PDB file of C-alpha atoms in Angstrom:
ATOM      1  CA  UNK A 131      81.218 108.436 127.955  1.00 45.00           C
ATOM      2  CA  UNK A 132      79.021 108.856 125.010  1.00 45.00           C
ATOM      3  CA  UNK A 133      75.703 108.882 127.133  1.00 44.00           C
ATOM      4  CA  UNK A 134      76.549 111.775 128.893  1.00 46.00           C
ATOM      5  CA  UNK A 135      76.085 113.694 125.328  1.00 48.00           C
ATOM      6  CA  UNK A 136      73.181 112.316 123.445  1.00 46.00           C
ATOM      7  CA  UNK A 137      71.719 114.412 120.528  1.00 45.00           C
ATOM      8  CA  UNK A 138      68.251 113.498 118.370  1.00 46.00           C
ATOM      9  CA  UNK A 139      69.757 113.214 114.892  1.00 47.00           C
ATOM     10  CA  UNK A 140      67.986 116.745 114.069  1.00 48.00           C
ATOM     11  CA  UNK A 141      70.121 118.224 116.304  1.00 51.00           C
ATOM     12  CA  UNK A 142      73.482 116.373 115.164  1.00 54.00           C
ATOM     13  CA  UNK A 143      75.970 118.695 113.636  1.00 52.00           C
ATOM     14  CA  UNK A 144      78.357 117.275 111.739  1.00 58.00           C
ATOM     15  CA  UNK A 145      81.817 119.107 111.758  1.00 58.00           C
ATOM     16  CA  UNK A 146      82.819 118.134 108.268  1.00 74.00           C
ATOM     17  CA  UNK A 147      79.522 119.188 106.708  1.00 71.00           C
ATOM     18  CA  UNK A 148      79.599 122.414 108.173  1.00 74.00           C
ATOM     19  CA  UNK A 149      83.499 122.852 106.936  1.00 81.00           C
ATOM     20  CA  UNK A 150      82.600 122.372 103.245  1.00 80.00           C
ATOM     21  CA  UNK A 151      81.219 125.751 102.614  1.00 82.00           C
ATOM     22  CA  UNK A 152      83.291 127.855 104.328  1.00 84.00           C
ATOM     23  CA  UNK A 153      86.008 125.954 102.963  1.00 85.00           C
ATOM     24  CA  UNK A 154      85.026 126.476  99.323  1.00 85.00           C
ATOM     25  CA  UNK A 155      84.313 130.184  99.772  1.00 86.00           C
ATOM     26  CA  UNK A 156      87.649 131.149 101.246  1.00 88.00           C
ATOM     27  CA  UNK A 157      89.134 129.162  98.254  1.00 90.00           C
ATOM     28  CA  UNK A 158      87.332 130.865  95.938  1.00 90.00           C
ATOM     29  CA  UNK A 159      87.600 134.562  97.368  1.00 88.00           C
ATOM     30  CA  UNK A 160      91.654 133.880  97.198  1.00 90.00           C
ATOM     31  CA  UNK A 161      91.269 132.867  93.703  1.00 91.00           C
ATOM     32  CA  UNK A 162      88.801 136.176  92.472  1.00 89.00           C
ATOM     33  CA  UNK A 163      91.775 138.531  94.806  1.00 85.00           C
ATOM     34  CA  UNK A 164      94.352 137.162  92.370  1.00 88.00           C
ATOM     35  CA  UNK A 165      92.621 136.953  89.072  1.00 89.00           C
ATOM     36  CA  UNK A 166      90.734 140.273  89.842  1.00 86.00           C
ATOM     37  CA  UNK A 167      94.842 141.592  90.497  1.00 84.00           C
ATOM     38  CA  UNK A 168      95.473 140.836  86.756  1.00 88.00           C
ATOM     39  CA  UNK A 169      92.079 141.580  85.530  1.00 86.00           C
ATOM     40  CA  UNK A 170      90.234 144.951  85.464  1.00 81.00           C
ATOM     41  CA  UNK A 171      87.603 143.333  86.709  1.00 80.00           C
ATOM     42  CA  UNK A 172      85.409 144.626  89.892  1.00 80.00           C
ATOM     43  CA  UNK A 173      85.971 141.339  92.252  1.00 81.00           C
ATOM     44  CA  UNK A 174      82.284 142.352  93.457  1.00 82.00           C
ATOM     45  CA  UNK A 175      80.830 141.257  90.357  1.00 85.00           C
ATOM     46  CA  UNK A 176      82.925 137.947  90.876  1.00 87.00           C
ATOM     47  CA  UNK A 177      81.697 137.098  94.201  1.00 87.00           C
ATOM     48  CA  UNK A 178      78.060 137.613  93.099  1.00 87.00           C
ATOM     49  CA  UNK A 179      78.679 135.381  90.478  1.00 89.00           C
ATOM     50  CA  UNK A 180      80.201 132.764  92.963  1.00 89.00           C
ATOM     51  CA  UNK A 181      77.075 133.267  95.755  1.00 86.00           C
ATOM     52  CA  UNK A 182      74.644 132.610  92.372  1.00 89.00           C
ATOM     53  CA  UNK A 183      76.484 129.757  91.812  1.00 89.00           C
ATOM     54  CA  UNK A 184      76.749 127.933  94.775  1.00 87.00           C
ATOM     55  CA  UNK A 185      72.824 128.558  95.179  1.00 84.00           C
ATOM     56  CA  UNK A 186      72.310 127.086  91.987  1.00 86.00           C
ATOM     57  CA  UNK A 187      74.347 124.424  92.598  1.00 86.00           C
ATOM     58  CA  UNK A 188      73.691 123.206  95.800  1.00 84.00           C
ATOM     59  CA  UNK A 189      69.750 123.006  94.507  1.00 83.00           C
ATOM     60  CA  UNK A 190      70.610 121.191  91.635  1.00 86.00           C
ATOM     61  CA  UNK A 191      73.172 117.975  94.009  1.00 85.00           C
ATOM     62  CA  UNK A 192      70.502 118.479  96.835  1.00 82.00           C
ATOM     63  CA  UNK A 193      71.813 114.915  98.645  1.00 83.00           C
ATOM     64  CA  UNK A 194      76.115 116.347  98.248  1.00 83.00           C
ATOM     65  CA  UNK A 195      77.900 117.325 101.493  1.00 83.00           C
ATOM     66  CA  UNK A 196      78.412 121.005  99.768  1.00 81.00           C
ATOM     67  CA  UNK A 197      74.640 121.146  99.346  1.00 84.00           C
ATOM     68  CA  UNK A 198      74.068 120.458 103.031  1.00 84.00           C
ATOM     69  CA  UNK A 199      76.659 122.409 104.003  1.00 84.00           C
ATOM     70  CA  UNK A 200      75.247 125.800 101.963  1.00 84.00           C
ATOM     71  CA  UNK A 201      72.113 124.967 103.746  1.00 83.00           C
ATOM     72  CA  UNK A 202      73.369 125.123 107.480  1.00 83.00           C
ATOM     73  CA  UNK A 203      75.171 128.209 106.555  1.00 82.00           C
ATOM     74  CA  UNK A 204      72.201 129.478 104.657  1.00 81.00           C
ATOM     75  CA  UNK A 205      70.250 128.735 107.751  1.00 83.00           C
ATOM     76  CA  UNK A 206      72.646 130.020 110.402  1.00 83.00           C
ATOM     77  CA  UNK A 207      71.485 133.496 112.636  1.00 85.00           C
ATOM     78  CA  UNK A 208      72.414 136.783 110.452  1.00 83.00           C
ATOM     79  CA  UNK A 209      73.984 138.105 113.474  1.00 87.00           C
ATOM     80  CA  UNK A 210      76.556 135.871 113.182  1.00 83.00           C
ATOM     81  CA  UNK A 211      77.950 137.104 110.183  1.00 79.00           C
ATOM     82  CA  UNK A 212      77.324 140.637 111.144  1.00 81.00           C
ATOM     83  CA  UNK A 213      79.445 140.072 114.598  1.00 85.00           C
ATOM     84  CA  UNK A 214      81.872 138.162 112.389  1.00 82.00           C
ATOM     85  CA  UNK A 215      82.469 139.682 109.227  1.00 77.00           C
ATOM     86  CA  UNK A 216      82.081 143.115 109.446  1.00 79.00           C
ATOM     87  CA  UNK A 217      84.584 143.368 112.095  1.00 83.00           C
ATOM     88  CA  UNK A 218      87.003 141.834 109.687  1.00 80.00           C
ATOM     89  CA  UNK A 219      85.493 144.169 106.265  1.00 76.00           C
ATOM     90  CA  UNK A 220      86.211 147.180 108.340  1.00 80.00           C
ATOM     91  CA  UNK A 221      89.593 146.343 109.549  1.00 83.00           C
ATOM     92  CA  UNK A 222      90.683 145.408 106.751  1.00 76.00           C
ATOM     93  CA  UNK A 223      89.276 148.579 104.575  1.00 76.00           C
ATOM     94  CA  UNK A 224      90.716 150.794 107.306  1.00 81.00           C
ATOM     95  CA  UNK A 225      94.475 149.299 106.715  1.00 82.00           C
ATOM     96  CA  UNK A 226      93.993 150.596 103.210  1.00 79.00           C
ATOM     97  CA  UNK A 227      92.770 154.009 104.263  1.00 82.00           C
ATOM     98  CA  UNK A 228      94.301 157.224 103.636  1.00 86.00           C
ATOM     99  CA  UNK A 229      94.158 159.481 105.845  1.00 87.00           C
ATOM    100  CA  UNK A 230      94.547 162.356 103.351  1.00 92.00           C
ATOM    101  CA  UNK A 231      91.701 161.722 101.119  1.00 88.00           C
ATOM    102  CA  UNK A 232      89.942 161.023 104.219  1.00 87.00           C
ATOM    103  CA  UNK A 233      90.266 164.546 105.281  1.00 91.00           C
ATOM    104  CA  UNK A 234      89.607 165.462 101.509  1.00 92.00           C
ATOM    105  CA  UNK A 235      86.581 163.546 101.502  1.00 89.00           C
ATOM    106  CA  UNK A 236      85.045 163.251 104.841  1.00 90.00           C
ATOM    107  CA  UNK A 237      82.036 166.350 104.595  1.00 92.00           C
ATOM    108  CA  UNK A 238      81.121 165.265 101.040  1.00 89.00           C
ATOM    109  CA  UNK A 239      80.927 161.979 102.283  1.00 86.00           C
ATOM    110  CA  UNK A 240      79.161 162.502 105.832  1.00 89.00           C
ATOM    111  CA  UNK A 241      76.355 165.079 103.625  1.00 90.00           C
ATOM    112  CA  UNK A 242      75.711 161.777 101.146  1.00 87.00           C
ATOM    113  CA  UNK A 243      75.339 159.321 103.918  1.00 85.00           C
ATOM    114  CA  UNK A 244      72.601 161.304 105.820  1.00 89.00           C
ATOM    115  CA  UNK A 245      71.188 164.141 103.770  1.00 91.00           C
ATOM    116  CA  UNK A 246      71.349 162.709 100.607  1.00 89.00           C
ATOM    117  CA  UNK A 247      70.221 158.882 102.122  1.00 89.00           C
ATOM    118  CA  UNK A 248      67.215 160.509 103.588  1.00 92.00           C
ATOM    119  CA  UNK A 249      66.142 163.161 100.231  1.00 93.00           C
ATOM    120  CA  UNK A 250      66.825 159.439  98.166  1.00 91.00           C
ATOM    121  CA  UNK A 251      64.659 157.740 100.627  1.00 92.00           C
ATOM    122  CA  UNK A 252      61.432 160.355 100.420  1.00 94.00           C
ATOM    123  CA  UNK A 253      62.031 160.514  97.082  1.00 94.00           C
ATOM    124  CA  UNK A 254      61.553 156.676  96.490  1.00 91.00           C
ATOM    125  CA  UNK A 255      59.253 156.845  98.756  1.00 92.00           C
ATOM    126  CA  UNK A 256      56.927 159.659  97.202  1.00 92.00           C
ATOM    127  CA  UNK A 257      57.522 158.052  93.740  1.00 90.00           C
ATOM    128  CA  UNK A 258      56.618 154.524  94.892  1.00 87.00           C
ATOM    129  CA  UNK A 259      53.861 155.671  96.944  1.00 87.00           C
ATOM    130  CA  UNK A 260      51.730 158.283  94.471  1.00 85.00           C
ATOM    131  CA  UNK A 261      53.108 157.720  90.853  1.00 81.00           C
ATOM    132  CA  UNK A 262      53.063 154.150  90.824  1.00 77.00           C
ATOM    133  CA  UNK A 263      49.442 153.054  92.213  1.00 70.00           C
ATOM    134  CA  UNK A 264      48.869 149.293  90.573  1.00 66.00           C
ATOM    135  CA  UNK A 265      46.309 148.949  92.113  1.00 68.00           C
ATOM    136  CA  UNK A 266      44.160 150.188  95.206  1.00 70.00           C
ATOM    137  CA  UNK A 267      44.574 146.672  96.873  1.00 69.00           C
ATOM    138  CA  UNK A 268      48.272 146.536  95.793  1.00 73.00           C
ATOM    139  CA  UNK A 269      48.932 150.255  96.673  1.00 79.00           C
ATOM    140  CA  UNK A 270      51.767 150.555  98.913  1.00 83.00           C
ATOM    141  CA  UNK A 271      50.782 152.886 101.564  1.00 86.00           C
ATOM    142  CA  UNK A 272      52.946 155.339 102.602  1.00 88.00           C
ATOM    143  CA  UNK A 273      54.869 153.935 105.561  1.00 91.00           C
ATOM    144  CA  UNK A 274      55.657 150.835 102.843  1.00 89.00           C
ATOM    145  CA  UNK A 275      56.929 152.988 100.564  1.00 89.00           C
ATOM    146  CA  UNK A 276      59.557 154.853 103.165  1.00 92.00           C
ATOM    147  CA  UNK A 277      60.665 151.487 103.967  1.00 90.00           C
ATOM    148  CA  UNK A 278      61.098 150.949 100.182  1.00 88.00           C
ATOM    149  CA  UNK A 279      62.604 153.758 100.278  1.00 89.00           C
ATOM    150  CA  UNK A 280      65.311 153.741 102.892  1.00 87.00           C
ATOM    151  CA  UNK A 281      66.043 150.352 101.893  1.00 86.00           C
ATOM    152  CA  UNK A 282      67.160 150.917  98.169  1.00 86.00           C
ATOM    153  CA  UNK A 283      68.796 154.406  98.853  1.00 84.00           C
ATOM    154  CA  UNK A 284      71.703 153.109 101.474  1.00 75.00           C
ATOM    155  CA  UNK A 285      74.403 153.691 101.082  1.00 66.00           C
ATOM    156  CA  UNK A 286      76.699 150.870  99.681  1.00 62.00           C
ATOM    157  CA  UNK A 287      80.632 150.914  99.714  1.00 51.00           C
ATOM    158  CA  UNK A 288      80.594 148.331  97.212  1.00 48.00           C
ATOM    159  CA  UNK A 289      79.004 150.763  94.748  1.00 47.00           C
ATOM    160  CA  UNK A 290      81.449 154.085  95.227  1.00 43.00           C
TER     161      UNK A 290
END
């Protein structure tokens, strides 16, 4: 009965729109894993170059089913991806784990990720907020600048 489910077209979500994206991505992300296998190439630097392109892209053909398609994904909930991927990222970084250069590794590793986050935070922080006054309206005061802070000093597994 199709008057049982009646949607305004804003809310209409159409299936095949939503699959081009995805689609396309997990296409792509197989063919940087195999090229990046042959090439000594960091496959991070690929993938940004894929995201930049797709962006560009889809605001270039703004009327495609790809371009809509980015855009529903672009607007989707972060949370999503957070309960979705990272599960996955972790997994799968944990199957190629081992477990004796985790023991090597683990109190140089656990001393970086909170005292030397939180000295690279106050020291962004300091920097931002009393070497680099612009101006006294644009001055960041000094709660902005330990947000600066601890947001360009996290740590990044992509980057070690």
């Amino acid at each position: 009965n199709s008057s049982s489910c009646s949607h305004s077209s804003a809310e209409h979500f159409d299936v095949s729109v939503a699959e081009a994206f995805p689609a396309l991505a997990m296409l792509a992300a197989v063919a940087i894993s195999i090229f990046t296998a042959y090439v000594k190439m960091p496959s991070t630097v690929l993938y940004f170059a894929f995201g930049l392109f797709t962006g560009v892209m889809a605001g270039i053909f703004k009327e495609t089913k790809f371009s809509k398609s980015v855009r529903e994904w672009r607007d989707t909930d972060p949370k999503v991806f957070l309960y979705l991927l990272l599960p996955v990222l972790v997994y799968n970084d944990s199957l190629h784990l081992s477990t004796r250069v985790l023991s090597k590794m683990f109190w140089p590793a656990l001393l970086l990720a909170t005292l030397g986050v939180g000295i690279g935070a106050l020291f962004i922080a300091v920097c931002s907020h009393f070497l680099i006054p612009i101006d006294e309206e644009l001055q960041l005061s000094f709660f902005e600048a330990m947000t600066l802070g601890a947001i360009t000093s996290a740590t990044d597994p992509v980057a070690a």
